[in-house]
Short mmCIF file of C-alpha atoms and ligand atoms in Angstrom, two decimals:
data_model
loop_
_atom_site.label_atom_id
_atom_site.label_comp_id
_atom_site.label_asym_id
_atom_site.label_seq_id
_atom_site.Cartn_x
_atom_site.Cartn_y
_atom_site.Cartn_z
CA SER A 485 -293.33 -165.25 -58.66
CA ARG A 486 -293.44 -167.09 -61.96
CA GLN A 487 -296.09 -168.56 -64.19
CA TRP A 488 -297.17 -172.18 -63.60
CA ARG A 489 -295.42 -174.19 -66.31
CA GLY A 490 -297.82 -177.09 -66.80
CA VAL A 491 -297.74 -180.50 -65.12
CA ILE A 492 -294.81 -181.99 -67.07
CA GLU A 493 -292.40 -179.17 -66.23
CA GLU A 494 -293.68 -178.87 -62.65
CA TYR A 495 -293.35 -182.61 -61.93
CA ARG A 496 -290.82 -183.70 -64.55
CA ASP A 497 -288.81 -185.95 -62.20
CA ARG A 498 -291.94 -187.93 -61.31
CA LEU A 499 -293.19 -188.47 -64.87
CA PRO A 500 -292.02 -190.82 -67.63
CA VAL A 501 -290.26 -188.17 -69.73
CA GLY A 502 -286.64 -187.79 -70.70
CA PRO A 503 -284.45 -184.73 -70.10
CA ARG A 504 -284.93 -183.63 -73.70
CA THR A 505 -288.68 -184.21 -73.91
CA ALA A 506 -290.40 -181.06 -75.18
CA PRO A 507 -293.85 -180.91 -73.58
CA VAL A 508 -296.97 -180.26 -75.63
CA THR A 509 -298.67 -178.08 -73.07
CA LEU A 510 -301.35 -175.46 -72.45
CA ARG A 511 -299.96 -174.96 -68.92
CA GLU A 512 -302.56 -177.27 -67.42
CA GLY A 513 -302.73 -178.08 -63.72
CA GLY A 514 -302.03 -175.71 -60.85
CA THR A 515 -305.79 -175.61 -60.30
CA PRO A 516 -307.46 -174.00 -57.26
CA LEU A 517 -308.01 -175.95 -54.05
CA VAL A 518 -310.98 -174.04 -52.68
CA PRO A 519 -312.16 -174.35 -49.07
CA ALA A 520 -315.85 -175.33 -49.18
CA GLN A 521 -317.57 -173.30 -46.48
CA LEU A 522 -321.05 -174.76 -46.56
CA LEU A 523 -319.93 -178.36 -47.11
CA SER A 524 -317.57 -178.05 -44.14
CA GLU A 525 -320.43 -176.72 -42.03
CA LEU A 526 -322.82 -179.46 -43.15
CA THR A 527 -320.38 -182.30 -42.54
CA GLY A 528 -318.34 -181.02 -39.60
CA CYS A 529 -315.26 -181.69 -41.69
CA ASP A 530 -312.61 -179.55 -43.37
CA VAL A 531 -313.76 -179.88 -46.97
CA HIS A 532 -311.87 -178.59 -49.99
CA LEU A 533 -312.79 -178.62 -53.67
CA LYS A 534 -310.12 -179.38 -56.27
CA VAL A 535 -311.54 -177.30 -59.10
CA GLU A 536 -310.43 -179.10 -62.25
CA GLY A 537 -312.77 -177.09 -64.43
CA ALA A 538 -310.08 -174.40 -64.20
CA ASN A 539 -307.85 -176.37 -66.58
CA PRO A 540 -307.27 -174.95 -70.10
CA THR A 541 -310.03 -176.95 -71.81
CA GLY A 542 -312.20 -177.01 -68.70
CA SER A 543 -311.58 -180.49 -67.30
CA PHE A 544 -309.00 -182.70 -65.57
CA LYS A 545 -308.36 -184.48 -68.87
CA ASP A 546 -305.73 -181.88 -69.78
CA ARG A 547 -303.34 -183.32 -67.18
CA GLY A 548 -303.39 -186.67 -68.91
CA MET A 549 -303.54 -185.26 -72.41
CA THR A 550 -300.35 -183.21 -72.11
CA MET A 551 -298.53 -186.46 -71.28
CA ALA A 552 -300.27 -188.64 -73.86
CA ILE A 553 -299.83 -186.20 -76.74
CA THR A 554 -296.26 -185.31 -75.75
CA ARG A 555 -295.30 -188.98 -75.79
CA ALA A 556 -297.26 -189.76 -78.96
CA ARG A 557 -295.46 -186.95 -80.78
CA GLU A 558 -292.12 -188.10 -79.42
CA GLU A 559 -292.81 -191.56 -80.83
CA GLY A 560 -293.60 -190.11 -84.23
CA ALA A 561 -297.38 -190.44 -84.29
CA GLN A 562 -299.12 -188.07 -86.67
CA ALA A 563 -302.67 -188.78 -85.58
CA VAL A 564 -304.48 -189.55 -82.35
CA ILE A 565 -307.86 -191.11 -81.67
CA CYS A 566 -310.15 -191.36 -78.67
CA ALA A 567 -313.60 -192.42 -77.59
CA SER A 568 -315.28 -189.87 -75.39
CA THR A 569 -318.31 -188.69 -73.47
CA GLY A 570 -317.05 -185.21 -74.40
CA ASN A 571 -314.23 -183.98 -72.20
CA THR A 572 -311.51 -186.31 -73.44
CA SER A 573 -312.35 -185.35 -77.02
CA ALA A 574 -312.27 -181.62 -76.22
CA SER A 575 -308.88 -182.00 -74.58
CA ALA A 576 -307.42 -184.30 -77.25
CA ALA A 577 -308.57 -181.90 -79.97
CA ALA A 578 -306.89 -178.90 -78.33
CA TYR A 579 -303.58 -180.65 -77.56
CA ALA A 580 -303.49 -182.17 -81.06
CA VAL A 581 -303.63 -178.63 -82.43
CA ARG A 582 -300.63 -177.69 -80.26
CA ALA A 583 -298.75 -180.74 -81.51
CA GLY A 584 -299.68 -180.29 -85.17
CA MET A 585 -301.42 -183.65 -85.20
CA VAL A 586 -304.68 -184.91 -86.64
CA CYS A 587 -307.32 -185.82 -84.05
CA ALA A 588 -310.20 -188.24 -84.54
CA VAL A 589 -312.92 -188.63 -81.93
CA LEU A 590 -315.74 -191.12 -81.50
CA VAL A 591 -318.67 -189.95 -79.40
CA PRO A 592 -322.03 -191.53 -78.52
CA GLN A 593 -324.62 -189.90 -80.75
CA GLY A 594 -326.84 -187.39 -78.95
CA LYS A 595 -325.23 -188.04 -75.59
CA ILE A 596 -322.53 -185.41 -75.26
CA ALA A 597 -322.97 -181.88 -73.95
CA LEU A 598 -323.07 -179.12 -76.56
CA GLY A 599 -320.12 -177.19 -75.15
CA LYS A 600 -317.88 -180.23 -75.47
CA MET A 601 -318.99 -180.88 -79.04
CA GLY A 602 -318.27 -177.21 -79.77
CA GLN A 603 -314.74 -177.57 -78.43
CA ALA A 604 -313.93 -180.60 -80.58
CA LEU A 605 -315.37 -178.81 -83.62
CA VAL A 606 -313.61 -175.49 -83.08
CA HIS A 607 -310.26 -177.26 -82.62
CA GLY A 608 -310.79 -179.00 -85.94
CA ALA A 609 -311.14 -182.61 -84.79
CA GLN A 610 -312.66 -185.21 -87.08
CA ILE A 611 -315.79 -186.25 -85.23
CA LEU A 612 -317.79 -189.42 -85.70
CA GLN A 613 -321.05 -189.76 -83.81
CA VAL A 614 -321.45 -193.45 -83.18
CA GLU A 615 -324.82 -195.16 -82.96
CA GLY A 616 -323.97 -196.64 -79.61
CA ASN A 617 -322.79 -195.68 -76.13
CA PHE A 618 -319.33 -194.77 -74.81
CA ASP A 619 -318.37 -198.40 -74.31
CA ASP A 620 -319.08 -199.11 -77.98
CA CYS A 621 -317.02 -196.04 -78.96
CA LEU A 622 -314.06 -197.26 -76.91
CA THR A 623 -314.20 -200.71 -78.49
CA LEU A 624 -314.14 -199.08 -81.93
CA ALA A 625 -311.31 -196.68 -81.04
CA ARG A 626 -309.19 -199.51 -79.63
CA GLY A 627 -309.72 -201.58 -82.74
CA LEU A 628 -308.83 -198.72 -85.06
CA SER A 629 -305.66 -197.89 -83.11
CA GLU A 630 -304.54 -201.53 -83.39
CA LYS A 631 -305.13 -201.67 -87.12
CA TYR A 632 -304.12 -198.19 -88.30
CA PRO A 633 -301.26 -195.74 -87.53
CA VAL A 634 -303.15 -193.68 -84.99
CA ALA A 635 -302.31 -193.39 -81.28
CA LEU A 636 -305.05 -194.11 -78.73
CA VAL A 637 -305.25 -191.35 -76.09
CA ASN A 638 -307.97 -192.75 -73.83
CA SER A 639 -307.02 -193.48 -70.22
CA VAL A 640 -306.14 -197.07 -71.20
CA ASN A 641 -303.02 -195.30 -72.48
CA PRO A 642 -300.71 -195.43 -69.41
CA ASP A 643 -299.36 -191.93 -70.14
CA ARG A 644 -302.80 -190.50 -69.40
CA ILE A 645 -302.81 -191.95 -65.88
CA GLU A 646 -299.27 -190.67 -65.31
CA GLY A 647 -300.30 -187.12 -66.17
CA GLN A 648 -303.48 -187.23 -64.11
CA LYS A 649 -301.70 -188.40 -60.95
CA THR A 650 -300.24 -184.87 -60.65
CA ALA A 651 -303.54 -183.64 -59.18
CA ALA A 652 -302.80 -185.68 -56.04
CA PHE A 653 -299.29 -184.20 -55.92
CA GLU A 654 -300.72 -180.68 -56.03
CA ILE A 655 -303.14 -181.40 -53.20
CA VAL A 656 -300.39 -182.73 -50.92
CA ASP A 657 -298.12 -179.85 -51.92
CA MET A 658 -300.84 -177.35 -50.98
CA LEU A 659 -302.14 -178.97 -47.78
CA GLY A 660 -298.76 -180.11 -46.49
CA ASP A 661 -299.93 -183.74 -46.35
CA ALA A 662 -302.60 -185.99 -47.83
CA PRO A 663 -306.24 -185.54 -46.72
CA ASP A 664 -308.07 -188.24 -44.75
CA VAL A 665 -310.59 -188.83 -47.50
CA HIS A 666 -310.57 -188.12 -51.23
CA VAL A 667 -313.90 -188.18 -53.08
CA LEU A 668 -314.36 -188.23 -56.84
CA PRO A 669 -316.77 -189.20 -59.60
CA VAL A 670 -316.09 -192.49 -61.39
CA GLY A 671 -316.81 -193.13 -65.06
CA ASN A 672 -314.23 -195.05 -67.04
CA ALA A 673 -312.29 -195.25 -63.74
CA GLY A 674 -309.02 -193.76 -64.98
CA ASN A 675 -309.01 -190.79 -62.64
CA ILE A 676 -309.50 -192.68 -59.37
CA THR A 677 -306.65 -194.93 -60.53
CA ALA A 678 -304.47 -191.89 -61.25
CA TYR A 679 -305.13 -190.15 -57.93
CA TRP A 680 -304.34 -193.32 -56.02
CA ARG A 681 -301.08 -193.69 -57.92
CA GLY A 682 -300.20 -190.07 -57.14
CA TYR A 683 -300.96 -190.39 -53.44
CA SER A 684 -299.12 -193.72 -53.23
CA GLU A 685 -296.01 -192.35 -54.93
CA TYR A 686 -295.97 -189.32 -52.62
CA LEU A 687 -296.22 -191.64 -49.62
CA THR A 688 -293.28 -193.78 -50.71
CA GLY A 689 -290.28 -191.72 -49.68
CA GLY A 690 -292.29 -188.56 -49.01
CA PRO A 691 -293.33 -185.80 -48.94
CA ALA A 692 -296.64 -187.30 -47.71
CA THR A 693 -296.82 -189.22 -44.43
CA ARG A 694 -300.16 -190.84 -45.20
CA ALA A 695 -302.61 -191.53 -48.02
CA PRO A 696 -306.36 -190.88 -48.09
CA ARG A 697 -309.20 -193.34 -48.28
CA MET A 698 -310.52 -193.17 -51.84
CA TRP A 699 -314.28 -192.76 -52.18
CA GLY A 700 -315.58 -193.09 -55.73
CA TYR A 701 -319.13 -192.36 -56.88
CA GLN A 702 -320.90 -193.61 -59.96
CA ALA A 703 -324.34 -192.48 -61.15
CA SER A 704 -326.94 -195.03 -60.03
CA GLY A 705 -328.06 -195.69 -63.63
CA ALA A 706 -324.46 -196.29 -64.68
CA ALA A 707 -322.92 -198.06 -61.70
CA PRO A 708 -321.29 -201.27 -62.95
CA ILE A 709 -318.59 -201.37 -60.24
CA VAL A 710 -321.18 -200.99 -57.48
CA ARG A 711 -323.40 -203.68 -59.03
CA GLY A 712 -320.48 -205.96 -59.79
CA GLU A 713 -321.38 -206.43 -63.45
CA PRO A 714 -321.34 -204.38 -66.66
CA VAL A 715 -324.42 -202.24 -67.34
CA LYS A 716 -325.63 -202.78 -70.90
CA ASP A 717 -327.65 -199.62 -71.29
CA PRO A 718 -326.21 -197.05 -68.85
CA SER A 719 -328.36 -194.01 -68.21
CA THR A 720 -327.82 -190.77 -66.27
CA ILE A 721 -328.15 -187.03 -66.81
CA ALA A 722 -324.44 -186.85 -65.98
CA THR A 723 -323.44 -187.75 -69.55
CA ALA A 724 -319.71 -187.53 -68.76
CA ILE A 725 -319.96 -190.65 -66.58
CA ARG A 726 -322.58 -192.53 -68.61
CA ILE A 727 -320.39 -195.64 -68.86
CA GLY A 728 -321.40 -199.26 -68.41
CA ASN A 729 -318.12 -201.13 -68.58
CA PRO A 730 -315.18 -199.05 -67.28
CA ALA A 731 -311.80 -199.79 -68.84
CA SER A 732 -309.93 -199.36 -65.53
CA TRP A 733 -312.43 -201.39 -63.49
CA GLN A 734 -309.83 -203.60 -61.74
CA LEU A 735 -307.46 -200.71 -61.07
CA ALA A 736 -310.29 -198.72 -59.49
CA GLU A 737 -311.13 -201.66 -57.24
CA ARG A 738 -307.49 -201.87 -56.28
CA ALA A 739 -307.43 -198.16 -55.39
CA ARG A 740 -310.56 -198.68 -53.34
CA ASP A 741 -309.22 -201.72 -51.49
CA GLU A 742 -305.64 -200.59 -50.94
CA SER A 743 -306.85 -197.25 -49.55
CA GLY A 744 -309.60 -198.75 -47.38
CA GLY A 745 -312.23 -196.78 -49.28
CA PHE A 746 -315.35 -197.68 -51.23
CA ILE A 747 -317.17 -197.12 -54.50
CA ASP A 748 -320.87 -196.33 -54.22
CA SER A 749 -323.56 -194.63 -56.29
CA VAL A 750 -325.73 -191.52 -56.17
CA THR A 751 -328.98 -190.85 -58.02
CA ASP A 752 -329.46 -188.19 -60.68
CA ARG A 753 -331.62 -186.31 -58.19
CA GLN A 754 -328.77 -186.22 -55.68
CA ILE A 755 -326.38 -185.17 -58.42
CA LEU A 756 -328.59 -182.23 -59.40
CA ARG A 757 -329.08 -181.20 -55.78
CA ALA A 758 -325.31 -181.11 -55.25
CA TYR A 759 -324.90 -179.28 -58.57
CA LYS A 760 -327.23 -176.52 -57.37
CA LEU A 761 -325.66 -176.39 -53.93
CA LEU A 762 -322.18 -175.96 -55.42
CA SER A 763 -323.24 -173.12 -57.69
CA SER A 764 -325.64 -171.30 -55.35
CA ARG A 765 -323.86 -171.80 -52.03
CA GLU A 766 -320.16 -172.29 -52.80
CA GLY A 767 -319.88 -170.15 -55.95
CA VAL A 768 -318.39 -173.03 -57.93
CA PHE A 769 -320.03 -173.89 -61.26
CA VAL A 770 -319.38 -177.47 -62.33
CA GLU A 771 -320.90 -179.85 -64.82
CA PRO A 772 -323.40 -182.42 -63.47
CA ALA A 773 -320.99 -185.38 -63.45
CA SER A 774 -318.56 -183.41 -61.32
CA SER A 775 -321.10 -182.93 -58.56
CA ALA A 776 -321.35 -186.70 -58.10
CA SER A 777 -318.40 -186.39 -55.72
CA VAL A 778 -320.17 -183.80 -53.59
CA ALA A 779 -323.47 -185.71 -53.75
CA GLY A 780 -321.53 -188.72 -52.52
CA LEU A 781 -319.93 -186.79 -49.68
CA LEU A 782 -323.33 -185.56 -48.48
CA GLN A 783 -324.77 -189.07 -48.73
CA ALA A 784 -321.87 -190.52 -46.77
CA ALA A 785 -322.35 -187.88 -44.07
CA GLU A 786 -326.06 -188.72 -43.83
CA GLN A 787 -325.23 -192.42 -43.60
CA GLY A 788 -322.81 -191.74 -40.75
CA ARG A 789 -319.89 -192.97 -42.84
CA LEU A 790 -318.03 -189.69 -42.48
CA GLU A 791 -316.46 -188.97 -39.12
CA PRO A 792 -316.51 -185.26 -38.27
CA GLY A 793 -313.19 -183.46 -37.99
CA GLN A 794 -311.59 -185.05 -41.02
CA ARG A 795 -309.89 -183.34 -43.88
CA VAL A 796 -311.68 -184.11 -47.13
CA VAL A 797 -310.92 -183.21 -50.74
CA CYS A 798 -313.63 -183.52 -53.41
CA THR A 799 -312.51 -183.33 -57.00
CA VAL A 800 -314.94 -181.42 -59.18
CA THR A 801 -313.83 -182.63 -62.57
CA GLY A 802 -315.31 -180.31 -65.21
CA ASN A 803 -316.49 -176.75 -65.81
CA GLY A 804 -320.20 -175.91 -65.64
CA LEU A 805 -320.00 -173.95 -68.89
CA LYS A 806 -319.61 -177.18 -70.82
CA ASP A 807 -323.19 -178.23 -70.17
CA PRO A 808 -325.19 -175.06 -69.31
CA ASP A 809 -328.55 -176.61 -70.20
CA TRP A 810 -328.91 -177.84 -66.64
CA ALA A 811 -328.23 -174.38 -65.22
CA VAL A 812 -330.87 -172.78 -67.39
CA ALA A 813 -333.43 -175.57 -67.03
CA GLY A 814 -333.87 -175.31 -63.28
CA ALA A 815 -333.81 -171.50 -63.04
CA PRO A 816 -336.59 -168.91 -63.36
CA ARG A 817 -336.57 -166.90 -66.59
CA PRO A 818 -335.00 -163.42 -66.21
CA VAL A 819 -337.51 -160.55 -66.18
CA THR A 820 -337.47 -158.09 -69.10
CA VAL A 821 -337.57 -154.34 -68.37
CA PRO A 822 -337.53 -151.13 -70.46
CA ILE A 823 -334.50 -148.79 -70.31
CA ASP A 824 -335.85 -147.16 -67.18
CA ALA A 825 -334.23 -146.88 -63.75
CA ASP A 826 -337.51 -146.77 -61.83
CA ALA A 827 -338.81 -149.89 -63.53
CA ALA A 828 -335.49 -151.69 -62.91
CA ALA A 829 -335.42 -150.59 -59.27
CA GLU A 830 -338.98 -151.82 -58.77
CA ARG A 831 -338.25 -155.19 -60.35
CA LEU A 832 -335.14 -155.58 -58.19
CA GLY A 833 -337.13 -154.80 -55.07
CA LEU A 834 -335.00 -151.74 -54.38
CA ALA A 835 -337.75 -149.15 -54.67
N1 F0G B 549 -316.04 -186.18 -64.59
C1 F0G B 549 -316.01 -185.71 -65.84
C2 F0G B 549 -316.41 -184.31 -66.06
C3 F0G B 549 -315.60 -186.55 -66.91
O1 F0G B 549 -315.58 -186.06 -68.13
C4 F0G B 549 -315.25 -187.88 -66.63
C5 F0G B 549 -314.85 -188.79 -67.70
C6 F0G B 549 -315.29 -188.31 -65.29
C7 F0G B 549 -315.68 -187.45 -64.31
C8 F0G B 549 -314.91 -189.70 -64.90
O2 F0G B 549 -313.54 -189.91 -64.97
O3 F0G B 549 -313.56 -191.76 -66.59
O4 F0G B 549 -311.53 -191.23 -65.26
O5 F0G B 549 -313.51 -192.23 -64.18
N2 F0G B 549 -314.96 -188.51 -68.93
C9 F0G B 549 -314.45 -189.33 -70.03
C10 F0G B 549 -314.53 -188.56 -71.33
C11 F0G B 549 -315.04 -190.68 -70.09
O6 F0G B 549 -314.63 -189.18 -72.40
O7 F0G B 549 -314.46 -187.35 -71.32
P1 F0G B 549 -312.99 -191.37 -65.25
#
C-alpha cells in the first residue's frame, strides 16, 4: 500500500497538466465514501456519503484549489484572489502558502463561519470584509483580477472545475460504476458542474457504463435557480451557500437537464434536521450547508420522487468543525461535577 498522492497525481492523465507540471498539493481527495445506514433504511435505497470534510482544509474546495494554484504558479502568478463564503478562502489561503504566493480574499462581512475565518487568518491571507454579500464580493474579485496582476481562483476559473471533477472519478472507482442518483448542495453552482463533467468523462470510453441523475439543492432563502431569477438579498443559516446569483448558473442547468435530474430547495429547518440526523445517527459531522444534500434526499423520498432500491451518493461538502456554533446551540449544556466517582456515576445514570 502507498499514500494517496493528491488528485493531480492520481488522475494526471485526465487533468489539464503537462508531464512536467509540479503539483501544489496537500494530498487532497481520496475521501471516504461512507455507507449511510439510517438514510438507507429511511429511503429503501443504498445511500452513501462522500465525506468531503475529510479534505486537508476541511472541504471539497481543495480538489479545485490544487489545480487552480498549480496552474497559476506555472503561469508565473505571484498572487491569487477569491471571493468566498469561507471555504474557498480557507483553501486558497492554505494552497497559496504551499506555493509561496500571496493570497487575497473578499468575504461578506459578518456572514462567514468563525472556523473558516480562522483558517484564512492563520494561513496569512489578506482578508477584506466587504459590506455586501457573496455576489458583490465576486464582482469585486473579478474586477480586480482583470485590472491587476492577481489570478482569480473562484470556480469561474476553469481549472477549479477540472480539479473538482475528480470526486466523481473516485466514486465510480470505488463503487465500480456510477450511482443512479447523485445529490449535492448548490451555491455558486461550480461543484454540480464539476461532478457532471467527471461523470460524463468517465462514461465516454469508460470505466463507467452510466451516469447518475444530478439532484441539486439550494437553501430556500437563496434559491435563484429554483425561482428562475437572481435573489437580491439571499438569506439562510447555511452561510456557505448564501448566494443569490450563481456564476455557473447555466452550467448547473445543463448538468440538471443532460442528466435528467432537477434542482430544488430545502428550508433552513430541513437543513438543521438533516444536520442533526447526520451527526447523531450516522456519526458524520458536517457544516449546515453540507446537509442540504441529505435534507433534499429525505424530501425527495417523502415526495415519492425517489424510487426504492437505487444507489444514491450524497456529497457532504464541508467539515462540521468549521461552524460549530450550530452544534452547540441546539444541544443541552454539559453537567459539571466535582472530582468524585460517585457523583460522576450518579450523573451518568450508572449508579
Ligand atoms: N457546500 C459548502 C460547504 C460550500 O462551501 C459551498 C460553496 C457549497 C456547498 C456550494 O458549492 O458553490 O460549487 O455550488 N462555497 C463557496 C465558498 C461559495 O466561497 O466557499 P458550489
